[in-house]
PDB file of C-alpha atoms in Angstrom:
ATOM      1  CA  MET A   1     -45.020-218.149  72.927  1.00  0.00           C
ATOM      2  CA  THR A   2     -48.758-218.115  72.426  1.00  0.00           C
ATOM      3  CA  THR A   3     -50.520-221.225  71.240  1.00  0.00           C
ATOM      4  CA  THR A   4     -53.216-220.826  68.630  1.00  0.00           C
ATOM      5  CA  ASP A   5     -56.146-222.855  67.352  1.00  0.00           C
ATOM      6  CA  ASP A   6     -53.924-223.827  64.404  1.00  0.00           C
ATOM      7  CA  ASP A   7     -51.323-225.120  66.877  1.00  0.00           C
ATOM      8  CA  ARG A   8     -53.954-227.253  68.568  1.00  0.00           C
ATOM      9  CA  ARG A   9     -55.240-228.548  65.216  1.00  0.00           C
ATOM     10  CA  HIS A  10     -51.797-229.498  63.882  1.00  0.00           C
ATOM     11  CA  LEU A  11     -50.773-231.040  67.204  1.00  0.00           C
ATOM     12  CA  ALA A  12     -54.011-233.033  67.273  1.00  0.00           C
ATOM     13  CA  ARG A  13     -53.113-234.342  63.800  1.00  0.00           C
ATOM     14  CA  ALA A  14     -49.677-235.420  65.059  1.00  0.00           C
ATOM     15  CA  VAL A  15     -51.361-237.270  67.920  1.00  0.00           C
ATOM     16  CA  ALA A  16     -53.849-238.890  65.516  1.00  0.00           C
ATOM     17  CA  LEU A  17     -50.936-240.087  63.361  1.00  0.00           C
ATOM     18  CA  SER A  18     -49.266-241.552  66.446  1.00  0.00           C
ATOM     19  CA  ARG A  19     -52.356-243.607  67.281  1.00  0.00           C
ATOM     20  CA  GLU A  20     -53.156-244.620  63.703  1.00  0.00           C
ATOM     21  CA  HIS A  21     -49.698-245.945  62.892  1.00  0.00           C
ATOM     22  CA  MET A  22     -49.164-247.470  66.340  1.00  0.00           C
ATOM     23  CA  GLU A  23     -52.396-249.424  65.916  1.00  0.00           C
ATOM     24  CA  ARG A  24     -51.237-250.593  62.476  1.00  0.00           C
ATOM     25  CA  GLY A  25     -48.143-252.015  64.139  1.00  0.00           C
ATOM     26  CA  GLU A  26     -45.766-249.750  62.257  1.00  0.00           C
ATOM     27  CA  GLY A  27     -43.848-248.534  65.300  1.00  0.00           C
ATOM     28  CA  GLY A  28     -44.081-246.704  68.586  1.00  0.00           C
ATOM     29  CA  PRO A  29     -46.789-244.203  69.553  1.00  0.00           C
ATOM     30  CA  PHE A  30     -45.300-241.100  67.946  1.00  0.00           C
ATOM     31  CA  GLY A  31     -46.462-238.768  65.190  1.00  0.00           C
ATOM     32  CA  ALA A  32     -45.286-235.473  63.724  1.00  0.00           C
ATOM     33  CA  VAL A  33     -46.461-232.763  61.337  1.00  0.00           C
ATOM     34  CA  ILE A  34     -44.386-229.968  59.805  1.00  0.00           C
ATOM     35  CA  VAL A  35     -46.172-226.759  58.855  1.00  0.00           C
ATOM     36  CA  ARG A  36     -44.917-223.567  57.207  1.00  0.00           C
ATOM     37  CA  ASP A  37     -46.977-220.520  56.327  1.00  0.00           C
ATOM     38  CA  GLY A  38     -50.133-222.400  57.265  1.00  0.00           C
ATOM     39  CA  ALA A  39     -49.459-225.277  54.855  1.00  0.00           C
ATOM     40  CA  VAL A  40     -48.657-228.822  55.935  1.00  0.00           C
ATOM     41  CA  LEU A  41     -45.321-229.719  54.350  1.00  0.00           C
ATOM     42  CA  ALA A  42     -45.209-233.297  55.592  1.00  0.00           C
ATOM     43  CA  GLU A  43     -46.360-235.800  58.159  1.00  0.00           C
ATOM     44  CA  GLY A  44     -44.367-238.516  59.862  1.00  0.00           C
ATOM     45  CA  TRP A  45     -44.842-241.372  62.265  1.00  0.00           C
ATOM     46  CA  ASN A  46     -42.595-243.795  64.040  1.00  0.00           C
ATOM     47  CA  GLU A  47     -41.455-246.496  61.608  1.00  0.00           C
ATOM     48  CA  VAL A  48     -38.605-247.975  63.645  1.00  0.00           C
ATOM     49  CA  THR A  49     -39.898-251.542  63.905  1.00  0.00           C
ATOM     50  CA  SER A  50     -41.658-251.724  60.540  1.00  0.00           C
ATOM     51  CA  SER A  51     -38.637-250.450  58.597  1.00  0.00           C
ATOM     52  CA  ASN A  52     -35.911-251.879  60.843  1.00  0.00           C
ATOM     53  CA  ASP A  53     -34.454-248.371  60.949  1.00  0.00           C
ATOM     54  CA  PRO A  54     -33.603-247.051  64.417  1.00  0.00           C
ATOM     55  CA  THR A  55     -33.515-243.500  63.023  1.00  0.00           C
ATOM     56  CA  ALA A  56     -37.067-243.665  61.609  1.00  0.00           C
ATOM     57  CA  HIS A  57     -38.608-241.667  64.433  1.00  0.00           C
ATOM     58  CA  ALA A  58     -41.709-239.620  63.643  1.00  0.00           C
ATOM     59  CA  GLU A  59     -39.898-236.288  63.663  1.00  0.00           C
ATOM     60  CA  VAL A  60     -37.003-237.498  61.497  1.00  0.00           C
ATOM     61  CA  SER A  61     -39.436-239.119  59.057  1.00  0.00           C
ATOM     62  CA  ALA A  62     -41.446-235.886  58.833  1.00  0.00           C
ATOM     63  CA  ILE A  63     -38.297-233.789  58.381  1.00  0.00           C
ATOM     64  CA  ARG A  64     -37.086-236.061  55.572  1.00  0.00           C
ATOM     65  CA  ARG A  65     -40.447-235.896  53.807  1.00  0.00           C
ATOM     66  CA  ALA A  66     -40.749-232.115  54.263  1.00  0.00           C
ATOM     67  CA  CYS A  67     -37.269-231.459  52.890  1.00  0.00           C
ATOM     68  CA  ARG A  68     -38.003-233.621  49.848  1.00  0.00           C
ATOM     69  CA  ALA A  69     -41.335-231.828  49.363  1.00  0.00           C
ATOM     70  CA  VAL A  70     -39.780-228.360  49.367  1.00  0.00           C
ATOM     71  CA  GLY A  71     -36.547-229.376  47.630  1.00  0.00           C
ATOM     72  CA  ASP A  72     -34.331-227.913  50.334  1.00  0.00           C
ATOM     73  CA  PHE A  73     -32.483-229.072  53.437  1.00  0.00           C
ATOM     74  CA  SER A  74     -33.666-226.003  55.332  1.00  0.00           C
ATOM     75  CA  LEU A  75     -37.096-225.784  56.912  1.00  0.00           C
ATOM     76  CA  ARG A  76     -36.690-222.202  58.141  1.00  0.00           C
ATOM     77  CA  GLY A  77     -40.019-220.707  59.060  1.00  0.00           C
ATOM     78  CA  ALA A  78     -41.566-224.085  59.820  1.00  0.00           C
ATOM     79  CA  THR A  79     -43.073-225.464  63.007  1.00  0.00           C
ATOM     80  CA  LEU A  80     -42.623-229.093  64.001  1.00  0.00           C
ATOM     81  CA  TYR A  81     -45.690-230.465  65.794  1.00  0.00           C
ATOM     82  CA  THR A  82     -44.988-233.715  67.545  1.00  0.00           C
ATOM     83  CA  SER A  83     -46.966-235.989  69.803  1.00  0.00           C
ATOM     84  CA  CYS A  84     -44.051-236.163  72.251  1.00  0.00           C
ATOM     85  CA  GLU A  85     -41.087-234.059  73.308  1.00  0.00           C
ATOM     86  CA  PRO A  86     -38.327-234.935  70.834  1.00  0.00           C
ATOM     87  CA  CYS A  87     -35.570-237.348  71.812  1.00  0.00           C
ATOM     88  CA  PRO A  88     -31.972-236.123  71.455  1.00  0.00           C
ATOM     89  CA  MET A  89     -31.711-237.400  67.863  1.00  0.00           C
ATOM     90  CA  CYS A  90     -34.966-235.757  66.801  1.00  0.00           C
ATOM     91  CA  LEU A  91     -34.111-232.520  68.579  1.00  0.00           C
ATOM     92  CA  ALA A  92     -30.734-232.433  66.826  1.00  0.00           C
ATOM     93  CA  SER A  93     -32.481-233.148  63.509  1.00  0.00           C
ATOM     94  CA  ALA A  94     -34.851-230.230  64.085  1.00  0.00           C
ATOM     95  CA  PHE A  95     -31.872-227.968  64.747  1.00  0.00           C
ATOM     96  CA  TRP A  96     -30.104-229.207  61.595  1.00  0.00           C
ATOM     97  CA  ALA A  97     -33.298-228.653  59.570  1.00  0.00           C
ATOM     98  CA  ARG A  98     -33.535-225.168  61.084  1.00  0.00           C
ATOM     99  CA  VAL A  99     -37.184-225.383  62.051  1.00  0.00           C
ATOM    100  CA  ASP A 100     -38.248-222.252  63.899  1.00  0.00           C
ATOM    101  CA  ARG A 101     -40.392-223.858  66.562  1.00  0.00           C
ATOM    102  CA  ILE A 102     -41.419-227.140  68.149  1.00  0.00           C
ATOM    103  CA  VAL A 103     -44.806-227.788  69.731  1.00  0.00           C
ATOM    104  CA  TYR A 104     -45.228-231.108  71.546  1.00  0.00           C
ATOM    105  CA  ALA A 105     -47.913-232.914  73.546  1.00  0.00           C
ATOM    106  CA  ASN A 106     -46.423-235.581  75.849  1.00  0.00           C
ATOM    107  CA  THR A 107     -43.201-234.944  77.759  1.00  0.00           C
ATOM    108  CA  ARG A 108     -40.066-237.060  77.777  1.00  0.00           C
ATOM    109  CA  THR A 109     -40.909-237.995  81.376  1.00  0.00           C
ATOM    110  CA  GLU A 110     -44.255-239.359  80.203  1.00  0.00           C
ATOM    111  CA  ALA A 111     -42.477-241.236  77.404  1.00  0.00           C
ATOM    112  CA  ALA A 112     -40.058-242.750  79.919  1.00  0.00           C
ATOM    113  CA  ALA A 113     -43.000-244.001  81.961  1.00  0.00           C
ATOM    114  CA  ILE A 114     -44.133-246.160  79.003  1.00  0.00           C
ATOM    115  CA  GLY A 115     -40.685-247.495  78.147  1.00  0.00           C
ATOM    116  CA  PHE A 116     -39.173-244.770  75.933  1.00  0.00           C
ATOM    117  CA  ASP A 117     -36.537-243.356  78.282  1.00  0.00           C
ATOM    118  CA  ASP A 118     -33.993-241.021  76.679  1.00  0.00           C
ATOM    119  CA  ALA A 119     -32.389-239.908  79.957  1.00  0.00           C
ATOM    120  CA  PHE A 120     -29.402-242.182  79.364  1.00  0.00           C
ATOM    121  CA  ILE A 121     -28.659-240.518  76.016  1.00  0.00           C
ATOM    122  CA  TYR A 122     -29.151-237.013  77.409  1.00  0.00           C
ATOM    123  CA  ASP A 123     -26.695-237.927  80.195  1.00  0.00           C
ATOM    124  CA  GLU A 124     -24.127-239.428  77.808  1.00  0.00           C
ATOM    125  CA  ILE A 125     -23.928-236.561  75.309  1.00  0.00           C
ATOM    126  CA  PRO A 126     -22.022-234.055  77.489  1.00  0.00           C
ATOM    127  CA  LYS A 127     -19.415-236.631  78.533  1.00  0.00           C
ATOM    128  CA  ASP A 128     -15.969-236.795  76.996  1.00  0.00           C
ATOM    129  CA  PRO A 129     -16.298-239.126  73.987  1.00  0.00           C
ATOM    130  CA  ALA A 130     -13.861-241.656  75.477  1.00  0.00           C
ATOM    131  CA  ALA A 131     -15.855-241.782  78.738  1.00  0.00           C
ATOM    132  CA  ARG A 132     -19.227-242.628  77.200  1.00  0.00           C
ATOM    133  CA  ALA A 133     -20.847-246.042  77.470  1.00  0.00           C
ATOM    134  CA  LEU A 134     -20.296-246.184  73.712  1.00  0.00           C
ATOM    135  CA  PRO A 135     -16.659-245.066  73.651  1.00  0.00           C
ATOM    136  CA  ALA A 136     -15.309-243.138  70.712  1.00  0.00           C
ATOM    137  CA  GLU A 137     -11.610-242.987  69.970  1.00  0.00           C
ATOM    138  CA  HIS A 138     -10.028-240.034  68.176  1.00  0.00           C
ATOM    139  CA  LEU A 139      -7.659-241.323  65.495  1.00  0.00           C
ATOM    140  CA  PRO A 140      -6.416-238.338  63.462  1.00  0.00           C
ATOM    141  CA  LEU A 141      -5.604-239.007  59.812  1.00  0.00           C
ATOM    142  CA  GLU A 142      -3.893-236.604  57.463  1.00  0.00           C
ATOM    143  CA  GLU A 143      -6.182-237.810  54.683  1.00  0.00           C
ATOM    144  CA  ALA A 144      -9.196-236.697  56.704  1.00  0.00           C
ATOM    145  CA  ARG A 145      -7.668-233.273  57.277  1.00  0.00           C
ATOM    146  CA  ALA A 146      -6.964-233.032  53.546  1.00  0.00           C
ATOM    147  CA  VAL A 147     -10.651-233.590  52.787  1.00  0.00           C
ATOM    148  CA  PHE A 148     -11.558-230.762  55.172  1.00  0.00           C
ATOM    149  CA  ARG A 149      -9.006-228.481  53.509  1.00  0.00           C
ATOM    150  CA  ALA A 150     -10.463-229.379  50.118  1.00  0.00           C
ATOM    151  CA  TRP A 151     -13.929-228.496  51.408  1.00  0.00           C
ATOM    152  CA  MET A 152     -12.719-225.106  52.556  1.00  0.00           C
ATOM    153  CA  GLU A 153     -11.257-224.459  49.086  1.00  0.00           C
ATOM    154  CA  LYS A 154     -14.223-225.860  47.148  1.00  0.00           C
ATOM    155  CA  ALA A 155     -15.658-222.982  45.135  1.00  0.00           C
ATOM    156  CA  ASP A 156     -19.053-224.556  44.456  1.00  0.00           C
ATOM    157  CA  LYS A 157     -19.820-225.920  47.954  1.00  0.00           C
ATOM    158  CA  VAL A 158     -23.276-225.473  49.393  1.00  0.00           C
ATOM    159  CA  ALA A 159     -22.858-224.248  52.939  1.00  0.00           C
ATOM    160  CA  TYR A 160     -25.217-225.554  55.537  1.00  0.00           C
TER     161      TYR A 160
END
């Protein structure tokens, strides 16, 4: 992967957003920009503490705005520029949004050094659900299976 001047420019914008919104007291020091075909689709910044939403990370906020802007849940062909290596939630969101590429500035190790340590979550994910620090119990219900069967038979479903 070769970085370009456009990559540096968009990443610099993500970093500027991280500083600007951090200094406004809106959340942690994280910013993101989503670009496709040279056009900025959306920008995002960490809004966790200002919105009382633990999912309002910069990348997730940018993905939500970009999807609304293009009227689609898919961001194929887009690049996510982010001031820091995405946490597990943001990385999963980028996969679900189908972005083609991520370019980031700070690493997750650097984020951990300032109090944003995701190592615990990365370590928990591969464990058996019942063995995690946040245990999950499988309780099969026929009604739940029936909904899945109905989905499979639904003629007008939108696959994603």
